[in-house]
Coordinates of C-alpha atoms and ligand atoms in Angstrom, one line a residue:
X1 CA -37.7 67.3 -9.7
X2 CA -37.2 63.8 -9.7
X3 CA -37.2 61.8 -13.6
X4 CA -39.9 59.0 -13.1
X5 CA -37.4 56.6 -15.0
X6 CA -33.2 56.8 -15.3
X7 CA -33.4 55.8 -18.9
X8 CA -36.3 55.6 -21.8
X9 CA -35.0 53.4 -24.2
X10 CA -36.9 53.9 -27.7
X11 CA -36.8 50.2 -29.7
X12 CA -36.9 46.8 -28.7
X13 CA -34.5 45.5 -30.5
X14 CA -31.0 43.6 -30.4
X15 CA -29.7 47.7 -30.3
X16 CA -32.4 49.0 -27.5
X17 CA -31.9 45.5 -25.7
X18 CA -27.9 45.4 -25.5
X19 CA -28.2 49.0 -24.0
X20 CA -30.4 47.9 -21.5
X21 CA -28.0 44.9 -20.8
X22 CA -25.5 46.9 -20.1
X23 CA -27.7 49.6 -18.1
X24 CA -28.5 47.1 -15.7
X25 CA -24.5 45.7 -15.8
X26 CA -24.2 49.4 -14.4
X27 CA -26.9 49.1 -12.0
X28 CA -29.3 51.5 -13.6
X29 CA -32.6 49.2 -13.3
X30 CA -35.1 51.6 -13.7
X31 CA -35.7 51.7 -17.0
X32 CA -38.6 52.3 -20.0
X33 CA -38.4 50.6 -22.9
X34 CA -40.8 51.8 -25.7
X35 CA -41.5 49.7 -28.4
X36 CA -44.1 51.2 -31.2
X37 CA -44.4 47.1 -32.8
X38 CA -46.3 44.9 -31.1
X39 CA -43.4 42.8 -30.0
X40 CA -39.2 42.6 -29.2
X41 CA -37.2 41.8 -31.7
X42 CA -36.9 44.9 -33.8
X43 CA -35.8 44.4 -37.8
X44 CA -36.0 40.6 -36.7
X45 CA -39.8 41.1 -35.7
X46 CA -41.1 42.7 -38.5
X47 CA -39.4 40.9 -41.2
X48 CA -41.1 37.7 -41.6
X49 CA -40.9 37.5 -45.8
X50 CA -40.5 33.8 -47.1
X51 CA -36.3 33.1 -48.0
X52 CA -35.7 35.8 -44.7
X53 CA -31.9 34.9 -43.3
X54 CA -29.0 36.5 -42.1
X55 CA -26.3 37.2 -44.8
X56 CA -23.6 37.6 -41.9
X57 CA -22.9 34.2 -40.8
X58 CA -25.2 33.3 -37.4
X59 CA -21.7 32.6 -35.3
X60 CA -21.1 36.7 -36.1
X61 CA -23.8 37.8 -35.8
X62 CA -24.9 37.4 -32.3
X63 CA -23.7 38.7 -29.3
X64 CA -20.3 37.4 -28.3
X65 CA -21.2 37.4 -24.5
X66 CA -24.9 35.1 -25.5
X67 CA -23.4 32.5 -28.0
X68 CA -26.5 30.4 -29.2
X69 CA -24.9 26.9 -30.1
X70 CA -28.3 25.9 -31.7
X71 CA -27.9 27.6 -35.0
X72 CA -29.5 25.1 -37.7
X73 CA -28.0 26.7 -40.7
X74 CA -24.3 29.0 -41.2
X75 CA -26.8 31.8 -42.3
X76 CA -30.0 31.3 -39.8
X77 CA -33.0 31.9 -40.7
X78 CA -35.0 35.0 -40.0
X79 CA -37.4 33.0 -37.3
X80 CA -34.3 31.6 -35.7
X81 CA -33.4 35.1 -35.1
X82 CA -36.4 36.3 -33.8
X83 CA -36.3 33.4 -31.3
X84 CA -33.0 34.6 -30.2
X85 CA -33.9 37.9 -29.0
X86 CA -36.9 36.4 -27.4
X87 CA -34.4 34.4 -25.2
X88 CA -31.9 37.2 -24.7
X89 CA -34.3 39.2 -23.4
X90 CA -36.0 36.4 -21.0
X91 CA -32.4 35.3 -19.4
X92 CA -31.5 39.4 -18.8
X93 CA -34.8 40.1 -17.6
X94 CA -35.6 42.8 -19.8
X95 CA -39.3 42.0 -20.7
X96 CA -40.8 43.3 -17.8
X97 CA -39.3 46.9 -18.7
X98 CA -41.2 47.2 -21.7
X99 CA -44.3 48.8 -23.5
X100 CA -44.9 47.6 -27.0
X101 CA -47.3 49.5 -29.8
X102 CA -46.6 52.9 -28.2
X103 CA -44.5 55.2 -31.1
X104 CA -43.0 57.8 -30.0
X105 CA -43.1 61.2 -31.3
X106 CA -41.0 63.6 -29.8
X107 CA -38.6 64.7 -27.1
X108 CA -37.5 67.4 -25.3
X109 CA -34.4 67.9 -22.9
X110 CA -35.6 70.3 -19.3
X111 CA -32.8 72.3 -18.6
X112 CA -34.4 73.3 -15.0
X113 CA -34.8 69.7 -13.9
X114 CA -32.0 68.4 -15.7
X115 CA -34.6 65.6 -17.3
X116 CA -35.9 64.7 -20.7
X117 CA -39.2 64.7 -21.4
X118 CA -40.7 62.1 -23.9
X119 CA -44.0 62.2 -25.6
X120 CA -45.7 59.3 -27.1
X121 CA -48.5 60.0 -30.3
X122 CA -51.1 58.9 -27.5
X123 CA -50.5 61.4 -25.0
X124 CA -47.9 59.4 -22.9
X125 CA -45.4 61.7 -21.0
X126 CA -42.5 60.3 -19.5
X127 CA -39.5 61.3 -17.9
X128 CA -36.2 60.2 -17.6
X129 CA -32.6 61.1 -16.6
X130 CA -31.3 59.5 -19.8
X131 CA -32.6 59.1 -23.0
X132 CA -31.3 56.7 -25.8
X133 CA -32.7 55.5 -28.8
X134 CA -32.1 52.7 -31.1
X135 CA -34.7 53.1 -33.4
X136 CA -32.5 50.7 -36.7
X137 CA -31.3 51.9 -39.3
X138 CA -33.4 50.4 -41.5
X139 CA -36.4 50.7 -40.3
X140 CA -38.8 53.1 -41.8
X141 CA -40.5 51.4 -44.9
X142 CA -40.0 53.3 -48.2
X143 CA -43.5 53.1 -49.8
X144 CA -42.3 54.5 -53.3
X145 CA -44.2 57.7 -54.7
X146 CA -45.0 56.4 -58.2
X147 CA -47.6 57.5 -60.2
X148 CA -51.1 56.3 -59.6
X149 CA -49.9 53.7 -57.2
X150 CA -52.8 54.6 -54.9
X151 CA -55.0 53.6 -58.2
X152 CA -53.6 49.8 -58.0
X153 CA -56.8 47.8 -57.4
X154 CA -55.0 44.6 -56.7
X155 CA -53.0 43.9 -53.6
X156 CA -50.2 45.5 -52.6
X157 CA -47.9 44.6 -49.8
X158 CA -44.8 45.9 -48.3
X159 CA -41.9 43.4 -47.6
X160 CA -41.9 44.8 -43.9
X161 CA -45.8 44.0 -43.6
X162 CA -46.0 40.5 -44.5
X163 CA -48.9 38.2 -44.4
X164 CA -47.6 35.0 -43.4
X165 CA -49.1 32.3 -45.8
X166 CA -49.7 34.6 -48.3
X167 CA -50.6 32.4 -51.2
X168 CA -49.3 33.5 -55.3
X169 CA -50.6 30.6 -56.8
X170 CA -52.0 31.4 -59.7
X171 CA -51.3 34.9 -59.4
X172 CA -49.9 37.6 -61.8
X173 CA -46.9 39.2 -59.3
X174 CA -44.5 42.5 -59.4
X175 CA -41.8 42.7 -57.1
X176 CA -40.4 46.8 -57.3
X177 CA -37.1 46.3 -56.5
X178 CA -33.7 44.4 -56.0
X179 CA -31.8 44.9 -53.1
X180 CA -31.1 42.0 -50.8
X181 CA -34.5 42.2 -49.9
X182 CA -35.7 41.2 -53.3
X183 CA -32.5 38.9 -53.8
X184 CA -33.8 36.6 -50.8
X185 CA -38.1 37.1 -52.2
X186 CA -37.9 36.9 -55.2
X187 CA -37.1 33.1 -55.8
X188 CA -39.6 32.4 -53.5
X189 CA -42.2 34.0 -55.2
X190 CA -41.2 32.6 -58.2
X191 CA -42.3 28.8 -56.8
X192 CA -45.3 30.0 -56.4
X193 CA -46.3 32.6 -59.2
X194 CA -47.9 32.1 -62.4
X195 CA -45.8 35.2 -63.8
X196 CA -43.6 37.4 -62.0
X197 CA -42.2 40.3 -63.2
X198 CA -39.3 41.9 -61.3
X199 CA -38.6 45.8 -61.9
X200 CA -34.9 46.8 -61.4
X201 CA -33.9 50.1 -61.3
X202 CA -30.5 49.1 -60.3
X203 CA -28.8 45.9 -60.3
X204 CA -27.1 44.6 -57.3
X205 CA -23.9 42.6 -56.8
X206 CA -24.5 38.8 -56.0
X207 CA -22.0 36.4 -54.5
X208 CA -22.2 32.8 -54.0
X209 CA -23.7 32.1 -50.7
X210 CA -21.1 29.6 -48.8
X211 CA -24.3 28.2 -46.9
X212 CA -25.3 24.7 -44.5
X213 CA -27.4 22.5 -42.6
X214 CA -24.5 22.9 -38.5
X215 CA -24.9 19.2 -38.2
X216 CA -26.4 18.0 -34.9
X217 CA -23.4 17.0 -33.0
X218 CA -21.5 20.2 -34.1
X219 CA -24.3 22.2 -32.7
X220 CA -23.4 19.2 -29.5
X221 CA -20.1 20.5 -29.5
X222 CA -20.6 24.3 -29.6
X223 CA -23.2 23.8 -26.7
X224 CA -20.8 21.6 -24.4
X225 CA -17.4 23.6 -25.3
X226 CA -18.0 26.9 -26.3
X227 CA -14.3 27.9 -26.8
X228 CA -15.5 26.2 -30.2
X229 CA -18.0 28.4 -31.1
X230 CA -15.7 31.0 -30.0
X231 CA -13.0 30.2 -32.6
X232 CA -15.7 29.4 -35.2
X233 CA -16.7 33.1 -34.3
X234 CA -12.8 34.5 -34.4
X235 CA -12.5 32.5 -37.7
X236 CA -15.3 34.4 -39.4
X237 CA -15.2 37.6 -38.0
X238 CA -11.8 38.2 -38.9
X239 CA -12.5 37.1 -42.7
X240 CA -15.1 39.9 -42.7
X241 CA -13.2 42.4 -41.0
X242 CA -10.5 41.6 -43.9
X243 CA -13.2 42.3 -46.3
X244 CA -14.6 45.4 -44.6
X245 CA -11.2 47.1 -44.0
X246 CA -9.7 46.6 -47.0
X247 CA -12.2 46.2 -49.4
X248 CA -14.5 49.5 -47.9
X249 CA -12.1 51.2 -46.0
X250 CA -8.9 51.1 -47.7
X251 CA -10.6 50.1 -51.3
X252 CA -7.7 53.3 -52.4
X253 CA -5.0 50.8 -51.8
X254 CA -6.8 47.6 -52.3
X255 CA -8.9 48.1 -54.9
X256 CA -7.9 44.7 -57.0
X257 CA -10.0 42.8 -54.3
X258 CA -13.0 45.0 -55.0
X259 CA -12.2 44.5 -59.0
X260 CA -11.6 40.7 -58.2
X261 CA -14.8 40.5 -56.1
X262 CA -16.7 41.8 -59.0
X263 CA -15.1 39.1 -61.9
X264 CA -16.0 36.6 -59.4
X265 CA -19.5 37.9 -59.4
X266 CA -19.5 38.2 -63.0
X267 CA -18.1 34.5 -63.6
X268 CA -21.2 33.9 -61.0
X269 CA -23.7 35.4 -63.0
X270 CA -22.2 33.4 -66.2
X271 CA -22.2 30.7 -64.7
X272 CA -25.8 30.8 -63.9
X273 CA -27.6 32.5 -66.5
X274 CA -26.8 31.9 -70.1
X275 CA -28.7 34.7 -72.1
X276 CA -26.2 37.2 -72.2
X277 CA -28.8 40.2 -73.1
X278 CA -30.3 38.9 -69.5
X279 CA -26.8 38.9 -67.8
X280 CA -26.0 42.1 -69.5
X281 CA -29.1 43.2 -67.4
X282 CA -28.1 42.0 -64.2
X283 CA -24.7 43.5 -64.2
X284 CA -23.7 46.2 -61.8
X285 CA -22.3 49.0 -63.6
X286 CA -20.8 50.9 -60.5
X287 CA -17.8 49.0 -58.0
X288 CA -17.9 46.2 -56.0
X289 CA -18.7 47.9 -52.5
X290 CA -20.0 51.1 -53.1
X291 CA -23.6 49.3 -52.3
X292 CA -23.9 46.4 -50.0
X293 CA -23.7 43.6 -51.9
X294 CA -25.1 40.5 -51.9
X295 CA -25.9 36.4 -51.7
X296 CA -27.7 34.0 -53.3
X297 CA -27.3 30.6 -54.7
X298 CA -31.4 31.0 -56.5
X299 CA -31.9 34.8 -57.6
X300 CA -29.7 34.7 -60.8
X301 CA -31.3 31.4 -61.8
X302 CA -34.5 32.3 -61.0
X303 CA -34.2 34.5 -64.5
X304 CA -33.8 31.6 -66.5
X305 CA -37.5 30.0 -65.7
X306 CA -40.4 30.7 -67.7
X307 CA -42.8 32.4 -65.7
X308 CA -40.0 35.3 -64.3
X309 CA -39.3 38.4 -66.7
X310 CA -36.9 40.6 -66.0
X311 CA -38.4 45.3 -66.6
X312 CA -35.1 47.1 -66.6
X313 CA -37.7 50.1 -68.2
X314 CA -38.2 52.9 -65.9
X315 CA -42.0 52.9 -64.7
X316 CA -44.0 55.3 -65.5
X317 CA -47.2 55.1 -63.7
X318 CA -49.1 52.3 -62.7
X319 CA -52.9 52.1 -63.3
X320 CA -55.9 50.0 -61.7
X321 CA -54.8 46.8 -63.3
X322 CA -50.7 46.9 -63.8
X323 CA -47.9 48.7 -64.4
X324 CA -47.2 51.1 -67.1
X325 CA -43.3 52.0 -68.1
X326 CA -41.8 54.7 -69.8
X327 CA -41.5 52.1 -73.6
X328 CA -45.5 52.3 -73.5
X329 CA -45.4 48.5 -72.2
X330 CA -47.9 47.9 -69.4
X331 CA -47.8 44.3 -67.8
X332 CA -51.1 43.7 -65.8
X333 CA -50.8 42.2 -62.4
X334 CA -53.0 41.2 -59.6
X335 CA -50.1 41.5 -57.1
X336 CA -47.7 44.2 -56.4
X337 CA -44.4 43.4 -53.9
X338 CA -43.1 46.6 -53.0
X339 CA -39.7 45.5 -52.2
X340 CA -38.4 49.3 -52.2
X341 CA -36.7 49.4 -48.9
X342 CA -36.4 52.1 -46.2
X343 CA -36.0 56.2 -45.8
X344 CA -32.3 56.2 -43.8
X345 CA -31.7 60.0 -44.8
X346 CA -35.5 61.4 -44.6
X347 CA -37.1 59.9 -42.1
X348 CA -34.5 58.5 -39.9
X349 CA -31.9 60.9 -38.3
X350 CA -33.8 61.1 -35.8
X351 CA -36.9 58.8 -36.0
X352 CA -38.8 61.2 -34.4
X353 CA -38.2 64.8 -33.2
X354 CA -35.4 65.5 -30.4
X355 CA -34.8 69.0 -29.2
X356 CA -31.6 69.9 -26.9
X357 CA -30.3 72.4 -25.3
X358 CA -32.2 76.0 -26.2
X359 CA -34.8 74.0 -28.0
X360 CA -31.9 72.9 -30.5
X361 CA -33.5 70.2 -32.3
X362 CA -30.9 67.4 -33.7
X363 CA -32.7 66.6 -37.1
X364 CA -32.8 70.1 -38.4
X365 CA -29.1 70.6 -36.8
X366 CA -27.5 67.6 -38.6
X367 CA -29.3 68.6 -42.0
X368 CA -28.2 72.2 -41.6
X369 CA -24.7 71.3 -40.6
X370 CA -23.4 67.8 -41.4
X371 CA -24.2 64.6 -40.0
X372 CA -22.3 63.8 -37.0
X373 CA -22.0 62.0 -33.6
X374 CA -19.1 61.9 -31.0
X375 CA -18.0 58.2 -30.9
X376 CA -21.4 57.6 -32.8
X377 CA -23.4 57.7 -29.6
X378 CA -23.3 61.3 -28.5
X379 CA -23.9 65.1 -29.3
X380 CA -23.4 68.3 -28.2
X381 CA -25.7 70.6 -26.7
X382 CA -27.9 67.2 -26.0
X383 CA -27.1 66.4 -22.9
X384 CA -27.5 62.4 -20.8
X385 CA -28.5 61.1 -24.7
X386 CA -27.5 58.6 -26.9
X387 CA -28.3 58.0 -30.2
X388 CA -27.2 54.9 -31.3
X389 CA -28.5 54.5 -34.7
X390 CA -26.7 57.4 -35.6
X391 CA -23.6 59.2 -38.6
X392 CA -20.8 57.2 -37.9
X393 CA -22.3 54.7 -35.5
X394 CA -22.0 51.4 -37.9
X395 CA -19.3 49.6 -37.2
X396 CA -17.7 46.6 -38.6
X397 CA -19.9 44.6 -41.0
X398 CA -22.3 42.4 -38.2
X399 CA -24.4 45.2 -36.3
X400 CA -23.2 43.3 -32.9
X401 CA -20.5 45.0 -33.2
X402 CA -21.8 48.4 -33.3
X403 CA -23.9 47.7 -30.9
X404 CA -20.8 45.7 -28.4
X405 CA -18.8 48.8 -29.2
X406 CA -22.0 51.0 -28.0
X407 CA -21.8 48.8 -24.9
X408 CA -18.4 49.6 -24.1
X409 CA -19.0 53.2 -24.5
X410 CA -22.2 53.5 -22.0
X411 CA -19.9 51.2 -19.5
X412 CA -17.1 53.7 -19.5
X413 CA -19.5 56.8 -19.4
X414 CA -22.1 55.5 -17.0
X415 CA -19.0 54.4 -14.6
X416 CA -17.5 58.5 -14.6
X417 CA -21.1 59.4 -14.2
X418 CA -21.6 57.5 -11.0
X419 CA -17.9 58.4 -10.0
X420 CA -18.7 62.2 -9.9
X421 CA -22.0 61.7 -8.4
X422 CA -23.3 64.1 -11.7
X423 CA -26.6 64.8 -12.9
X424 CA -25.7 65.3 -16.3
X425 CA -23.0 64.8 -19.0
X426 CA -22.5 65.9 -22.6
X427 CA -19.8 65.3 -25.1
X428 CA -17.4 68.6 -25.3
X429 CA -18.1 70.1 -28.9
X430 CA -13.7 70.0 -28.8
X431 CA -14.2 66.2 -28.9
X432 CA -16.8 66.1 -31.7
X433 CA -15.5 68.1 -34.2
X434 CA -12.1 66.3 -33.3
X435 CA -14.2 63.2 -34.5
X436 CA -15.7 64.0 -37.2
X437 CA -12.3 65.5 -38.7
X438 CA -10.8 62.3 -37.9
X439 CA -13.8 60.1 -39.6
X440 CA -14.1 62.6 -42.5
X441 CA -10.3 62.1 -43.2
X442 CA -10.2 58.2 -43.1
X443 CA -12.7 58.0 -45.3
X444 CA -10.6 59.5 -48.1
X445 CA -9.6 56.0 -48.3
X446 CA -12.5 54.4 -48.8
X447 CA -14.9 52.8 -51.6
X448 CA -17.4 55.5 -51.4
X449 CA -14.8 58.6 -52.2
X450 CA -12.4 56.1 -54.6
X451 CA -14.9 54.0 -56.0
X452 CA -17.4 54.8 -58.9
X453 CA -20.2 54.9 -57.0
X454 CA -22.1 57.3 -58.8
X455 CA -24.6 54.7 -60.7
X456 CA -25.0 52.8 -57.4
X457 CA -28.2 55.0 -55.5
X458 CA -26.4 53.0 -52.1
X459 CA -28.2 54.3 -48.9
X460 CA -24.7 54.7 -47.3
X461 CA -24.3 58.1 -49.1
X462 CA -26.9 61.1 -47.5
X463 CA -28.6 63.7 -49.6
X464 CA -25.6 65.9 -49.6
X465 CA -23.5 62.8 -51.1
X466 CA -21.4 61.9 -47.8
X467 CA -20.7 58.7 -46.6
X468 CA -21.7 59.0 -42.9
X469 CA -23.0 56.2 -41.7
X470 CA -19.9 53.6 -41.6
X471 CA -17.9 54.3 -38.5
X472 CA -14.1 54.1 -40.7
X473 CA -12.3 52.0 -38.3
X474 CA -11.7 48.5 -37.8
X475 CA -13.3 46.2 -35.2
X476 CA -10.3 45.9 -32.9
X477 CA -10.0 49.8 -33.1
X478 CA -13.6 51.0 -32.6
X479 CA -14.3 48.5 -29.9
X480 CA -10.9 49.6 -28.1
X481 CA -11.5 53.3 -28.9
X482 CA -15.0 52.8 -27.3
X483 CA -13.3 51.5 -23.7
X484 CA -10.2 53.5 -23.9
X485 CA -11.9 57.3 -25.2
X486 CA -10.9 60.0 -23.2
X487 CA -13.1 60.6 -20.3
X488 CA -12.1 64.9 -20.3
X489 CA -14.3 64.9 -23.9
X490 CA -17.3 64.6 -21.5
X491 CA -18.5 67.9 -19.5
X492 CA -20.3 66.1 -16.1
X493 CA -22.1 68.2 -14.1
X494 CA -24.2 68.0 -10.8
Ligands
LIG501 P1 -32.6 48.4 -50.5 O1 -31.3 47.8 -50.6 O2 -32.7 49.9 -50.2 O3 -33.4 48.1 -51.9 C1 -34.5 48.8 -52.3 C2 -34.8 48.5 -53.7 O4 -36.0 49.1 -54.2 C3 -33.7 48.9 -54.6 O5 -33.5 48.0 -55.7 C4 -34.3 50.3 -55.2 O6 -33.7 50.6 -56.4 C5 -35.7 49.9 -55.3 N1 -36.6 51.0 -55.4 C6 -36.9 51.9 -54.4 N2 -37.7 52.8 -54.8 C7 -37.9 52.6 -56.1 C8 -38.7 53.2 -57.1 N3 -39.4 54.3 -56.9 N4 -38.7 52.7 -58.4 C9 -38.0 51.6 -58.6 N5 -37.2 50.9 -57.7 C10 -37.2 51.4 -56.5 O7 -33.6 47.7 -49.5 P2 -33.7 46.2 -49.0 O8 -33.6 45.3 -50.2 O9 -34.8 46.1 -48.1 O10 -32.3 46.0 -48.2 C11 -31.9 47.0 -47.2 C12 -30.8 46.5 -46.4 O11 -31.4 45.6 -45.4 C13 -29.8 45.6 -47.1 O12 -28.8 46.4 -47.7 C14 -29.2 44.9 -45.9 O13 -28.3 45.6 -45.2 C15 -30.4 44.6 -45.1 N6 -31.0 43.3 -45.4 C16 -30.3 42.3 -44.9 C17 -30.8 41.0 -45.2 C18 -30.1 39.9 -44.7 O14 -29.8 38.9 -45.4 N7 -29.7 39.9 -43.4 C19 -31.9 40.8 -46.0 C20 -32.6 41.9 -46.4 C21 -32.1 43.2 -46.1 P3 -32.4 51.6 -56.5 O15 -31.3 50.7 -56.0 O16 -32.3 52.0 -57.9 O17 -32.7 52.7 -55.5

C-alpha cells in the first residue's frame, strides 16, 4: 500500500516549519502539515498578551540560514515574531502544505504497510511514510484546578486566549501567577487597572533587561552586509552559551556565577523597590537557574504603585465575586488573568496518543519507564517518527537551536534513507540507552541535581523529579553530534 503523504507534520510552527524546510532540502515534497490553531506561527500565534517579546535577543533567536535584518527592538516584540514566521513560510513555500484548525488525536504505526496512520478528532485519516510532530513545549494551557473557580462570575481569561483590546479601565484585576508570563503582563495591566492584585505562589528571578530601539541605519547595515548580523548573532549567542553551560550545565563547578547572578538580582530588586517586607516577598528562595529566570526593567517597580498589591497567601477557593485565601482574606475582583502557564509533564509527552510497534504506545512507555529519546528526535520500537518536542530535545537556550540541530539530524537520516532505498528506519534500542546513560550522567553536573531546587516548582523537572528536558550539551556539540551521529544506531529496512 502506498502512504497518501511521505510526512504528516503535526504543528505549524517555527519547529513543524524548519522540519518541513529541511524535508523539502531532501526532496521529500509531499508533505501534510496539520495545524489544530487557526493560523502558522505556533507559540508566536497564540500569544498575543500586551508587553509579549522575546527574552532571547531577536539576532538569536531566529534561524541562522533566514536572518531578518528588520528587527525594531534587541528583544522583538511578540507581533514581530509572528510576522516572521509568516515570511519564512511564504519564501520556502510551505503554506500550501498546510490544514489549520484540524487537532489531532491519535496515531498509529501499520506494520503490514509499513505506514502510519493519523487520526484527526473530526474523522480525518491520513497516511504517511513519516510522521513527526512538533507540537511546543509549551503549549497546552494550564487552567489551574482551584476551588470554585468555575463559580467566578466575572471574566476570566487565559494569557494564551487573549482578546486583543481588552480594556481594564476601571476594573478590579487578579493575575494567578508569576512566571515570565506574568513578568511581561503584569505591568501592563497595571496602566490600566484600578486595582490589581497579583497571586504568587513562587517568586521568580528577575534580571535587568539590556533592551533597544536597532536604529534605522543599523537595521540598513544588517540588510546590505549580513556578515554583520552574523557577528552580532556570534556575539550573543556565545554569551548565552557561556551562560547556559556553565551556569546550567556545569553549575557543580561554577556555581559562584549562579550565586553572583542571584546578588545581582537581589541588588536589582533593591534597587527598585524599597519596602523591604515587599522585597522580602519577591525573593527567590531556591538558586539562580534551577527555574528559568527572567527580565524586566517594569515588574519589580510595578509593586511600588498604589493600585498593585502583592497575595503571597495561598488561595483557598474563589467564590462568585473574588478570591478567597487560606488567612480568611477575600479580595473581590471583576477580572481574573490566569497567567498559570502550561501542562509539559501531563499533557504533553506526547500531545496526543502515538502507538508503535505491537500497539506500544509512547506516552504510557515514557511514564512507565523514563523519559527518553535517541538524539532527542527518535525512539525505539517507533519506527520513520520523530518527536521533536521531546526528553532531551532542548538544546542551547534559543529554541533555533534545537530546532537547527533537529535539522541536521533529519538531513543526515533522510540522506541514509534514500541511500539504501529503505522503507523504514528506527533508532537501535543499543543507541538509546547509550544516550540516555550519557545524558543522565552529564547532568550530574548540572543546576538541577547541584542546585537547591527543591522550593522552585520549575517545569524542567517531570513528575518523578528528573531533569529531562535540557539536552546537556553545548551548542557546538549537539549541533556537531546531530551531523556527525553514527548512522549503524539506525536499523533501515526495505
Ligand atoms: P510558568 O513559568 O509555568 O508560570 C506559571 C505561573 O503560574 C507560576 O508562577 C505558577 O506558580 C503559577 N501557578 C500555576 N498554577 C497555579 C495555582 N494553582 N495556584 C497559584 N499559582 C499557580 O508559565 P509562563 O509564565 O507562561 O512561562 C512559561 C515559559 O514560557 C517561560 O519559562 C518561558 O520559557 C516561556 N516564555 C517566554 C517568554 C519570552 O519572553 N520569550 C514570555 C513568556 C513565556 P509556581 O511557580 O508556584 O508553580
Amino acid at each position: 500500500m502506498t502512504p497518501e503523504y511521505d510526512a504528516v507534520i503535526v504543528g505549524a510552527g517555527f519547529g513543524g516549519m524548519g522540519s518541513a524546510i529541511e524535508l523539502k532540502r531532501q526532496g521529500v515534497e509531499n508533505i501534510a502539515i496539520v495545524e489544530r490553531e487557526d493560523d502558522l506561527g505556533g507559540t508566536w500565534h497564540v500569544n498575543h498578551y500586551p508587553g509579549l517579546a522575546v527574552d532571547i535577543a531577536s539576532v538569536t533567536y531566529s534561524y541562522s540560514f533566514e536572518p531578518n535584518p528588520y528587527w525594531s527592538r534587541f528583544y522583538a516584540p511578540g507581533r514581530e515574531l509572528k510576522k516572521y514566521a509568516e515570511h519564512v513560510a511564504d519564501k520556502y513555500d510551505l503554506r500550501r502544505h498546510m490544514t489549520f484548525g484540524e487537532q489531532i488525536q491519535r496515531a498509529e504505526w501499520d506494520e503490514k504497510n509499513s505506514l502510519w496512520r493519523v487520526f484527526s478528532e473530526d474523522g480525518t485519516e491520513r497516511t504517511s511514510r513519516f510522521l513527526l510532530t512538533a507540537t511546543g513545549f509549551l503549549s497546552q494551557p494550564h487552567f489551574p484546578d482551584i476551588p470554585g473557580i468555575k463559580s467566578f462570575e466575572g471574566k476570566v481569561i487565559h494569557t494564551t486566549a487573549w482578546e486583543d483590546g481588552h480594556d481594564f479601565t476601571d476594573k478590579r484585576v487578579a493575575v494567578i501567577g508569576t512566571g515570565a508570563t506574568a513578568v511581561q503582563l503584569i505591568p501592563e495591566i497595571a496602566k490600566q487597572a484600578r486595582e490589581l492584585t497579583v497571586y504568587q505562589r513562587t517568586p521568580i528571578w528577575v534580571m535587568p533587561k539590556v533592551d533597544f530601539d536597532i536604529p534605522r541605519p543599523v537595521q540598513q547595515l544588517f540588510a546590505r552586509v549580513p556578515l554583520t548580523q552574523k557577528a552580532a548573532r556570534l556575539a550573543n549567542t556565545t554569551l548565552l552559551e557561556i551562560i547556559m553551560v556553565t551556569g546550567v550545565l556545569h553549575f557543580k563547578q561554577f556555581k559562584f556565577g549562579n550565586k553572583g547572578a542571584a546578588r545581582a538580582a537581589k541588588a536589582f530588586l533593591r534597587r527598585e523597590v524599597p519596602d523591604p517586607e515587599l522585597r522580602k516577598k519577591l525573593t527567590p528562595d531556591y538558586d539562580f537557574g534551577c527555574k528559568r529566570p527572567t527580565f524586566s526593567n517594569e515588574y519589580f517597580a510595578t509593586f511600588n504603585k498604589p493600585n498593585v498589591h502583592l497575595e503571597t497567601s495561598t488561595i483557598e477557593r474563589i467564590e462568585a465575586d473574588g478570591i478567597v485565601t487560606v488567612d480568611g482574606n477575600k479580595t473581590e475582583i471583576d477580572t481574573l488573568v490566569l497567567a498559570t502557564g502550561f501542562d509539559l509533564w501531563d499533557t504533553n509527552f506526547p500531545a496526543f496518543e502515538i502507538r508503535g510497534r505491537d500497539g506500544m504506545d509512547l506516552g504510557k512507555w515514557w511514564r512507565a519507564e523514563r523519559f527518553q529519546a535517541y538524539e532527542g528526535i527518535t525512539v525505539p520500537k517507533f519506527p520513520n517518527f520523530m518527536t521533536l518536542n521531546s526528553p532531551y530535545s532542548y538544546s542551547g537556550l534559543s529554541y533555533f537551536t534545537t530546532i537547527e540541530g533537529q535539522m541536521k539530524h533529519i538531513a543526515r537520516l533522510l540522506t541514509e534513507f534514500k541511500r539504501r532505498r529503505a522503507t523504514t528506519f528506527e533508532v537501535t534500542e543499543a543507541a538509546n540507552t547509550r544516550f540516555l546513560d550519557d545524558a543522565t550522567r552529564r547532568l550530574d553536573s548540572s543546576v538541577f541535581y547541584n542546585g537547591d531546587c527543591a522550593t522552585s516548582r520549575s517545569y524542567y523537572f517531570n513528575h518523578a523529579g528528573e531533569a529531562t528536558l535540557l539536552r546537556p550539551r553545548s551548542t557546538p556539540g549537539t549541533l556537531r553530534e546531530m551531523s556527525t551521529f553514527p548512522l549503524s544506531d539506525y536499523e533501515f529496512a526495505g
